[in-house]
Amino acid sequence: MFPQSDAPAAADLPILAGLNAEQRAAVTLPPEHALILAGAGSGKTRVLTTRIAWLLQTGQVSPGGVLAVTFTNKAAKEMVARLTAMLPLNVRGMWIGTFHGLCNRFLRAHHKLAGLPQAFQILDTQDQLSAIKRLCKQFQVDEERYPPKQLQWFIAGCKEDGLRPGDVEVRDAEIRRKVEIYQLYEDQCQREGVVDFGELMLRSYELLRDHDAVREHYRRRFRHVLIDEFQDTNRLQYAWIKIIAGLPAEGGGGAIMAVGDDDQSIYAFRGARVGNMADFVREFHVGHQIKLEQNYRSHSNILDSANQLISHNRRRLGKNLRTDAGAGEPVRVYEAPTDFAEAEWVVEELRQLVKGEGYERKEVAILYRSNAQSRVIETQLFNAGVPYRVYGGLRFFERAEVKHALAYLRLLENPRDDTSFLRVVNFPPRGIGARSIEQLQDAARAAGIALVDAVASLPGRAGANLSAFVAKVDVLREQTAGQTLREIIEAMLDASGLLEHYRADKDGADRVENLQELVNAAESFVTQEGFGRDAVALPLDETAEPTHGLTQSPVSQGLDPEAPLLDVLLPRAPLPVDVDTGETLSPLAAFLTHAALEAGDNQAQAGQDAVQLMTVHASKGLEFDAVFITGLEEGLFPHENSMSDHDGLEEERRLMYVAITRARKRLYLSHAQTRLLHGQTRYNLRSRFLEELPEEALKWITPRHGGFASIAPVSSTAHARPAWGHGAIDAQSLVGAPLPVRKTEPAHGGIRVGLQVFHNKFGEGRVLAVEGSGDDARAQVSFPRHGVKWLALAVAKLTIVD
DNA sequence: ACACGATTCGTTTTT
DNA sequence: CGAATCGTGT
């Protein structure tokens, strides 16, 4: 019997076509909590979006019942795009967005309960730091003992752990002081009506925690909660999910589908907790765990390398990628004498790739562990005239001139925004010096008021200048009332003198351009968000049937859980809306929010066929035909700061795993014997990660010329591991390996690789390499205190330690 | 107020 | 080495 044509069996829906068994299983899981372990290149986003589409199409949920959370705007946009392509359905009723974006909307809607002005502004990391610096000056915090950067880290860390100042365990005087400053910072933010990124999350969490009606409403509403990149969630984000979905013990709520990959967890340094995955399984009694192990990206030599490498990590949930693609080409490994030569080699190889083998430049990525490493490569590329693009500089909304402009705009919205006030009070310069500002700050602090409000109390010419500034902003505010966003910004650029200032600067052309670009950004914001046409009406989504028996009643009924919050909080609605009053944000305030939450692309020179340069971190989620991973050296990758502890090393290994799995067809790995770092020449051992790859998948392409013998790896007990993948470490495999291991030469006074030696000045150390002969014989020795040195055996008096 | 030397300090980063 | 910040001098 065939299923009715108008009601196809759920398993036969066209959206499911082309999915493999694992993917299909994940997509069609029953509405229970589930964890999807999605390996690199396993079609994770596809599963996520198809899951949503499937739930909708089979009538298991209405758009309003879906909550899908991502980390980046890019991921959120992609999800929306794919979903709209898949279904004729309007996605408007769904909550799809980043953690911060959704929290932002939520807080605007419930701003009264959250204790915030509806038009609160968002501090980015820069703003936060300057706010802290300002506070430190004001309260005479010793910036030597408490560097603002560290305070910022402390505060952000507390919030990520869900801790308010009162919750922090005060263990010593230093922490006590930090907590005091944390409290002062909080007071300051509250007074000025601004929130930082952590605050967006924490306030939302607390609001849900403290207001039963609100919490219950959302719990009832969201039948399905989907989380992308779950391994990157921090404590607070997981707590947020728990409270919005409801733990089983608390009566439960929506079904959670957490999608993640513990092997790609590379953000522990900023609070990400892989442990959330295990906690989730335990706390939600997760019954369904599905592994997506079929990889659609890479050839098997590449995949085998990734698998072999990551198998050296102890703490894993366990997963092995497989592919139907053939072995492909071997992974090429190159050892260069210097970082300079390494870069030369990359450029040469790249040229071959593009000219000889028809690779597109933009399909080639050059990866490195830290940004500083890009310089040498850039120089080489530049000299060779190869177009390239570096990811990860300043983004559009972070540029100084744009931030200045935004500060003026913020003052129009909220004159009490002291951060913005200070940013532009004397920019462009208008004769308001540090002295005047200090006076003003003193006055404001004494009276407990905002800087603008203290201006009137200042006498003399200082007061006059300041008053002129305030008046200027006030006039602009009145003038632009009711104008379109574009008109407001143009008026601001003119009245503030910003445009004029940069036009007068002979080097200001770029900045002028960026300011004009700001107008365009605003314009496209207006178009995209679509509130030029619909004004501020609250369009109900016709396709979204209320599933929970919500009756439509006036918005002003407020927090009755049965009230149509659903209708108010549509994420694609023009502007966030106050649930009590129906008030919306001004387009300007909305644009400012957008600017804070979405820092914009890097200077995207899209269209250009350029090689992509980026850190390994930045490469996560991307893929390329060919990938170079450079600087594979001990101390660099793995980074020295991460080498001391086991967890740090495992994260570095995951980072390497991410890097390897970016490559589709071809992978190059390289390291340099010598590298200029901090102005000093460093001799680095090659990375242990190279030794953790399957030798049969590798091909060493280093030309064997005499002078630069490579350094035999020294297996120490510090990291217990099978050095060559299979089996234990044995001399046989070391010698037989296809690595250009230099055979130790007979007579060097008995100095051989691996020996422990003693030096008069440097103490005990281990011999890493020996080369040359006779009077030229040298040994590379690693000393715990003094680092790695090359020593001339004829001069240095080395004795062998037993 | 600004310019210039002296200094310090160097992972990874999204929102 | 090179940037980013700091302090002094004019």
Short mmCIF file of N, CA and C in Angstrom, two decimals, chain A residues 371-440:
data_model
loop_
_atom_site.label_atom_id
_atom_site.label_comp_id
_atom_site.label_asym_id
_atom_site.label_seq_id
_atom_site.Cartn_x
_atom_site.Cartn_y
_atom_site.Cartn_z
N ASN A 371 48.98 34.62 15.15
CA ASN A 371 48.95 35.67 14.14
C ASN A 371 50.32 36.19 13.72
N ALA A 372 51.24 36.22 14.69
CA ALA A 372 52.56 36.77 14.41
C ALA A 372 53.24 36.02 13.27
N GLN A 373 52.86 34.78 13.08
CA GLN A 373 53.50 33.97 12.06
C GLN A 373 53.12 34.37 10.64
N SER A 374 52.08 35.16 10.52
CA SER A 374 51.63 35.50 9.17
C SER A 374 52.61 36.43 8.46
N ARG A 375 53.37 37.17 9.24
CA ARG A 375 54.21 38.21 8.65
C ARG A 375 55.19 37.69 7.60
N VAL A 376 55.96 36.67 7.99
CA VAL A 376 56.94 36.14 7.04
C VAL A 376 56.27 35.66 5.77
N ILE A 377 55.15 34.99 5.94
CA ILE A 377 54.45 34.44 4.78
C ILE A 377 53.91 35.56 3.92
N GLU A 378 53.35 36.56 4.57
CA GLU A 378 52.83 37.70 3.82
C GLU A 378 53.92 38.36 3.00
N THR A 379 55.07 38.55 3.62
CA THR A 379 56.18 39.19 2.91
C THR A 379 56.51 38.41 1.65
N GLN A 380 56.62 37.12 1.79
CA GLN A 380 56.95 36.28 0.64
C GLN A 380 55.88 36.35 -0.43
N LEU A 381 54.64 36.28 -0.01
CA LEU A 381 53.54 36.35 -0.97
C LEU A 381 53.55 37.68 -1.69
N PHE A 382 53.79 38.70 -0.89
CA PHE A 382 53.80 40.04 -1.46
C PHE A 382 54.91 40.18 -2.50
N ASN A 383 56.09 39.74 -2.14
CA ASN A 383 57.22 39.82 -3.06
C ASN A 383 56.98 39.03 -4.33
N ALA A 384 56.28 37.92 -4.18
CA ALA A 384 56.02 37.08 -5.34
C ALA A 384 54.80 37.58 -6.13
N GLY A 385 54.16 38.61 -5.60
CA GLY A 385 53.00 39.17 -6.28
C GLY A 385 51.79 38.26 -6.26
N VAL A 386 51.69 37.42 -5.25
CA VAL A 386 50.54 36.52 -5.13
C VAL A 386 49.44 37.19 -4.32
N PRO A 387 48.25 37.31 -4.87
CA PRO A 387 47.18 37.93 -4.08
C PRO A 387 46.81 37.05 -2.88
N TYR A 388 46.68 37.69 -1.75
CA TYR A 388 46.32 36.92 -0.56
C TYR A 388 45.38 37.75 0.30
N ARG A 389 44.72 37.06 1.20
CA ARG A 389 43.81 37.73 2.10
C ARG A 389 44.03 37.20 3.50
N VAL A 390 44.25 38.11 4.43
CA VAL A 390 44.48 37.71 5.81
C VAL A 390 43.19 37.90 6.60
N TYR A 391 42.78 36.85 7.27
CA TYR A 391 41.59 36.95 8.13
C TYR A 391 42.01 37.46 9.49
N GLY A 392 41.09 38.11 10.14
CA GLY A 392 41.28 38.35 11.56
C GLY A 392 41.94 39.66 11.93
N GLY A 393 41.77 40.67 11.13
CA GLY A 393 42.22 41.98 11.57
C GLY A 393 41.07 42.68 12.28
N LEU A 394 41.10 43.98 12.23
CA LEU A 394 40.00 44.76 12.78
C LEU A 394 38.78 44.59 11.89
N ARG A 395 37.65 44.45 12.51
CA ARG A 395 36.45 44.35 11.70
C ARG A 395 35.79 45.71 11.57
N PHE A 396 34.84 45.77 10.68
CA PHE A 396 34.32 47.08 10.30
C PHE A 396 33.89 47.93 11.50
N PHE A 397 33.01 47.37 12.32
CA PHE A 397 32.48 48.17 13.42
C PHE A 397 33.47 48.37 14.56
N GLU A 398 34.67 47.82 14.40
CA GLU A 398 35.68 47.99 15.44
C GLU A 398 36.70 49.05 15.09
N ARG A 399 36.65 49.55 13.89
CA ARG A 399 37.62 50.55 13.47
C ARG A 399 37.38 51.85 14.23
N ALA A 400 38.48 52.53 14.52
CA ALA A 400 38.40 53.71 15.38
C ALA A 400 37.40 54.75 14.86
N GLU A 401 37.49 55.06 13.56
CA GLU A 401 36.63 56.12 13.04
C GLU A 401 35.16 55.70 13.09
N VAL A 402 34.92 54.41 12.88
CA VAL A 402 33.54 53.94 12.94
C VAL A 402 33.04 53.97 14.39
N LYS A 403 33.92 53.61 15.30
CA LYS A 403 33.52 53.64 16.70
C LYS A 403 33.25 55.07 17.17
N HIS A 404 34.02 56.00 16.67
CA HIS A 404 33.75 57.40 16.98
C HIS A 404 32.36 57.80 16.51
N ALA A 405 32.08 57.43 15.28
CA ALA A 405 30.76 57.77 14.73
C ALA A 405 29.65 57.11 15.56
N LEU A 406 29.87 55.84 15.90
CA LEU A 406 28.86 55.14 16.69
C LEU A 406 28.69 55.79 18.06
N ALA A 407 29.78 56.32 18.59
CA ALA A 407 29.69 56.97 19.90
C ALA A 407 28.77 58.19 19.83
N TYR A 408 28.91 58.96 18.76
CA TYR A 408 28.00 60.11 18.59
C TYR A 408 26.55 59.62 18.51
N LEU A 409 26.37 58.57 17.74
CA LEU A 409 25.01 58.05 17.57
C LEU A 409 24.46 57.55 18.91
N ARG A 410 25.32 56.95 19.69
CA ARG A 410 24.87 56.45 20.97
C ARG A 410 24.49 57.59 21.91
N LEU A 411 25.22 58.67 21.80
CA LEU A 411 24.88 59.82 22.63
C LEU A 411 23.53 60.40 22.25
N LEU A 412 23.18 60.27 21.00
CA LEU A 412 21.86 60.73 20.58
C LEU A 412 20.78 59.90 21.28
N GLU A 413 21.04 58.61 21.37
CA GLU A 413 20.09 57.71 22.01
C GLU A 413 20.09 57.85 23.51
N ASN A 414 21.29 57.94 24.06
CA ASN A 414 21.44 57.94 25.51
C ASN A 414 22.57 58.86 25.93
N PRO A 415 22.24 60.10 26.31
CA PRO A 415 23.25 61.08 26.67
C PRO A 415 24.08 60.63 27.88
N ARG A 416 23.55 59.69 28.64
CA ARG A 416 24.25 59.29 29.86
C ARG A 416 25.30 58.20 29.62
N ASP A 417 25.48 57.85 28.38
CA ASP A 417 26.49 56.84 28.04
C ASP A 417 27.88 57.47 28.16
N ASP A 418 28.46 57.37 29.34
CA ASP A 418 29.73 58.05 29.61
C ASP A 418 30.88 57.53 28.76
N THR A 419 30.84 56.26 28.47
CA THR A 419 31.90 55.69 27.63
C THR A 419 31.93 56.42 26.28
N SER A 420 30.76 56.55 25.70
CA SER A 420 30.69 57.24 24.41
C SER A 420 31.02 58.72 24.56
N PHE A 421 30.53 59.30 25.64
CA PHE A 421 30.79 60.72 25.90
C PHE A 421 32.29 60.99 25.89
N LEU A 422 33.01 60.18 26.66
CA LEU A 422 34.45 60.39 26.78
C LEU A 422 35.17 60.12 25.46
N ARG A 423 34.62 59.22 24.71
CA ARG A 423 35.27 58.87 23.46
C ARG A 423 35.31 60.04 22.49
N VAL A 424 34.24 60.81 22.48
CA VAL A 424 34.15 61.85 21.44
C VAL A 424 34.09 63.28 21.98
N VAL A 425 34.16 63.42 23.31
CA VAL A 425 34.02 64.77 23.85
C VAL A 425 35.08 65.70 23.27
N ASN A 426 36.25 65.12 23.00
CA ASN A 426 37.29 65.95 22.38
C ASN A 426 37.77 65.36 21.06
N PHE A 427 36.88 64.72 20.39
CA PHE A 427 37.25 64.22 19.09
C PHE A 427 36.16 64.45 18.07
N PRO A 428 36.40 65.16 17.00
CA PRO A 428 37.66 65.86 16.69
C PRO A 428 38.03 66.87 17.76
N PRO A 429 39.31 67.19 17.90
CA PRO A 429 39.78 68.05 18.98
C PRO A 429 39.02 69.37 19.00
N ARG A 430 38.53 69.72 20.18
CA ARG A 430 37.83 71.00 20.31
C ARG A 430 38.22 71.69 21.61
N GLY A 431 39.48 71.52 21.94
CA GLY A 431 40.03 72.27 23.07
C GLY A 431 39.55 71.83 24.43
N ILE A 432 39.15 70.60 24.54
CA ILE A 432 38.78 70.09 25.86
C ILE A 432 39.86 69.13 26.30
N GLY A 433 40.66 69.58 27.21
CA GLY A 433 41.83 68.80 27.60
C GLY A 433 41.56 67.84 28.73
N ALA A 434 42.60 67.09 29.06
CA ALA A 434 42.50 66.09 30.12
C ALA A 434 42.09 66.74 31.44
N ARG A 435 42.57 67.94 31.63
CA ARG A 435 42.29 68.66 32.88
C ARG A 435 40.79 68.92 33.04
N SER A 436 40.20 69.43 31.97
CA SER A 436 38.76 69.72 32.03
C SER A 436 37.97 68.45 32.27
N ILE A 437 38.39 67.41 31.58
CA ILE A 437 37.65 66.16 31.69
C ILE A 437 37.74 65.60 33.09
N GLU A 438 38.92 65.72 33.66
CA GLU A 438 39.09 65.24 35.02
C GLU A 438 38.17 65.98 35.98
N GLN A 439 38.15 67.28 35.82
CA GLN A 439 37.26 68.11 36.64
C GLN A 439 35.82 67.64 36.52
N LEU A 440 35.46 67.42 35.27
CA LEU A 440 34.09 67.00 35.00
C LEU A 440 33.79 65.66 35.66
#
